[in-house]
């Protein structure tokens, strides 16, 4: 049970990294580097926060567009992956709903 939990955690971390690393690095760069001279310093934090929220808000749409661009290249593979993810999530939710644990 602990091995399964470790494997699931490893896969979840890997998927999360692949989905988020570009946007997280962009957000960190916003706060690490100085803004152009034309921005007043009192607006700097608001600008950085607004840009960060905008990047995170675009993430689902960008992910879907990326998926749609990849599907025509190998439709059977991506359909199998989509089915596997949907099955796994559905199975997990049903087990949690029934009150089962990872024992």
CSV table of C-alpha atoms in Angstrom, one decimal:
chain,number,residue,atom,x,y,z
A,1,UNK,CA,0.0,0.0,0.0
A,2,UNK,CA,2.8,2.4,0.8
A,3,UNK,CA,4.6,1.5,-2.4
A,4,UNK,CA,1.4,2.3,-4.4
A,5,UNK,CA,1.1,5.6,-2.5
A,6,UNK,CA,4.7,6.4,-3.2
A,7,UNK,CA,4.3,5.6,-6.9
A,8,UNK,CA,1.2,7.7,-7.2
A,9,UNK,CA,2.9,10.6,-5.4
A,10,UNK,CA,5.9,10.4,-7.7
A,11,UNK,CA,3.7,10.4,-10.8
A,12,UNK,CA,1.6,13.3,-9.5
A,13,UNK,CA,4.7,15.3,-8.7
A,14,UNK,CA,6.1,14.6,-12.2
A,15,UNK,CA,2.9,15.5,-13.9
A,16,UNK,CA,2.5,18.7,-11.8
A,17,UNK,CA,6.1,19.7,-12.6
A,18,UNK,CA,5.6,19.2,-16.4
A,19,UNK,CA,2.3,21.2,-16.3
A,20,UNK,CA,3.5,24.0,-14.1
A,21,UNK,CA,7.2,24.5,-14.4
A,22,UNK,CA,7.2,27.1,-17.2
A,23,UNK,CA,4.6,29.2,-15.6
A,24,UNK,CA,6.1,28.9,-12.1
A,25,UNK,CA,9.5,29.9,-13.4
A,26,UNK,CA,7.9,32.9,-15.2
A,27,UNK,CA,6.2,34.0,-12.0
A,28,UNK,CA,9.4,33.6,-10.0
A,29,UNK,CA,11.2,35.7,-12.6
A,30,UNK,CA,8.6,38.5,-12.2
A,31,UNK,CA,9.5,38.8,-8.5
A,32,UNK,CA,13.3,38.2,-8.9
A,33,UNK,CA,14.1,40.8,-11.6
A,34,UNK,CA,13.4,44.5,-11.6
A,35,UNK,CA,10.6,45.9,-13.7
A,36,UNK,CA,11.3,48.4,-16.6
A,37,UNK,CA,11.9,52.0,-15.6
A,38,UNK,CA,8.5,53.1,-17.0
A,39,UNK,CA,6.6,51.4,-14.1
A,40,UNK,CA,6.1,53.3,-10.9
A,41,UNK,CA,7.5,51.4,-7.9
A,42,UNK,CA,4.2,51.6,-6.0
A,43,UNK,CA,2.5,49.7,-8.8
A,44,UNK,CA,5.2,47.0,-9.0
A,45,UNK,CA,3.6,44.6,-6.6
A,46,UNK,CA,0.1,45.0,-8.1
A,47,UNK,CA,1.6,44.5,-11.6
A,48,UNK,CA,3.5,41.4,-10.6
A,49,UNK,CA,0.4,39.9,-8.8
A,50,UNK,CA,-1.9,40.6,-11.7
A,51,UNK,CA,0.5,39.1,-14.2
A,52,UNK,CA,0.9,36.0,-12.0
A,53,UNK,CA,-2.9,35.5,-11.7
A,54,UNK,CA,-3.2,36.0,-15.5
A,55,UNK,CA,-0.5,33.4,-16.1
A,56,UNK,CA,-2.3,30.9,-13.8
A,57,UNK,CA,-5.7,31.7,-15.3
A,58,UNK,CA,-4.5,30.9,-18.8
A,59,UNK,CA,-3.0,27.5,-17.7
A,60,UNK,CA,-6.1,25.3,-18.3
A,61,UNK,CA,-6.8,26.8,-21.7
A,62,UNK,CA,-3.1,26.5,-22.8
A,63,UNK,CA,-3.0,22.9,-21.6
A,64,UNK,CA,-6.1,22.0,-23.6
A,65,UNK,CA,-4.8,23.7,-26.7
A,66,UNK,CA,-1.5,21.8,-26.3
A,67,UNK,CA,-3.4,18.5,-25.9
A,68,UNK,CA,-5.5,19.3,-29.0
A,69,UNK,CA,-2.3,20.0,-31.0
A,70,UNK,CA,-0.8,16.7,-30.0
A,71,UNK,CA,-3.8,14.4,-30.6
A,72,UNK,CA,-3.6,14.5,-34.4
A,73,UNK,CA,0.0,13.3,-34.3
A,74,UNK,CA,-0.8,10.0,-32.5
A,75,UNK,CA,-4.5,9.7,-31.8
A,76,UNK,CA,-4.6,6.1,-30.5
A,77,UNK,CA,-1.9,6.8,-27.9
A,78,UNK,CA,-3.4,10.0,-26.6
A,79,UNK,CA,-6.9,8.4,-26.5
A,80,UNK,CA,-5.5,5.6,-24.5
A,81,UNK,CA,-3.8,8.0,-22.1
A,82,UNK,CA,-6.9,10.0,-21.7
A,83,UNK,CA,-9.0,6.9,-21.0
A,84,UNK,CA,-6.4,5.7,-18.4
A,85,UNK,CA,-6.4,9.0,-16.6
A,86,UNK,CA,-10.2,9.2,-16.6
A,87,UNK,CA,-10.5,5.6,-15.3
A,88,UNK,CA,-7.9,6.2,-12.6
A,89,UNK,CA,-9.5,9.4,-11.4
A,90,UNK,CA,-13.0,7.8,-11.4
A,91,UNK,CA,-11.7,4.7,-9.5
A,92,UNK,CA,-10.0,6.9,-7.0
A,93,UNK,CA,-13.1,9.0,-6.4
A,94,UNK,CA,-15.3,6.0,-6.1
A,95,UNK,CA,-13.0,4.4,-3.5
A,96,UNK,CA,-12.8,7.6,-1.5
A,97,UNK,CA,-16.6,7.9,-1.7
A,98,UNK,CA,-17.0,4.4,-0.4
A,99,UNK,CA,-14.7,5.2,2.5
A,100,UNK,CA,-11.8,2.9,1.5
A,101,UNK,CA,-8.2,3.8,2.4
A,102,UNK,CA,-4.8,3.0,1.0
A,103,UNK,CA,-4.2,0.1,3.5
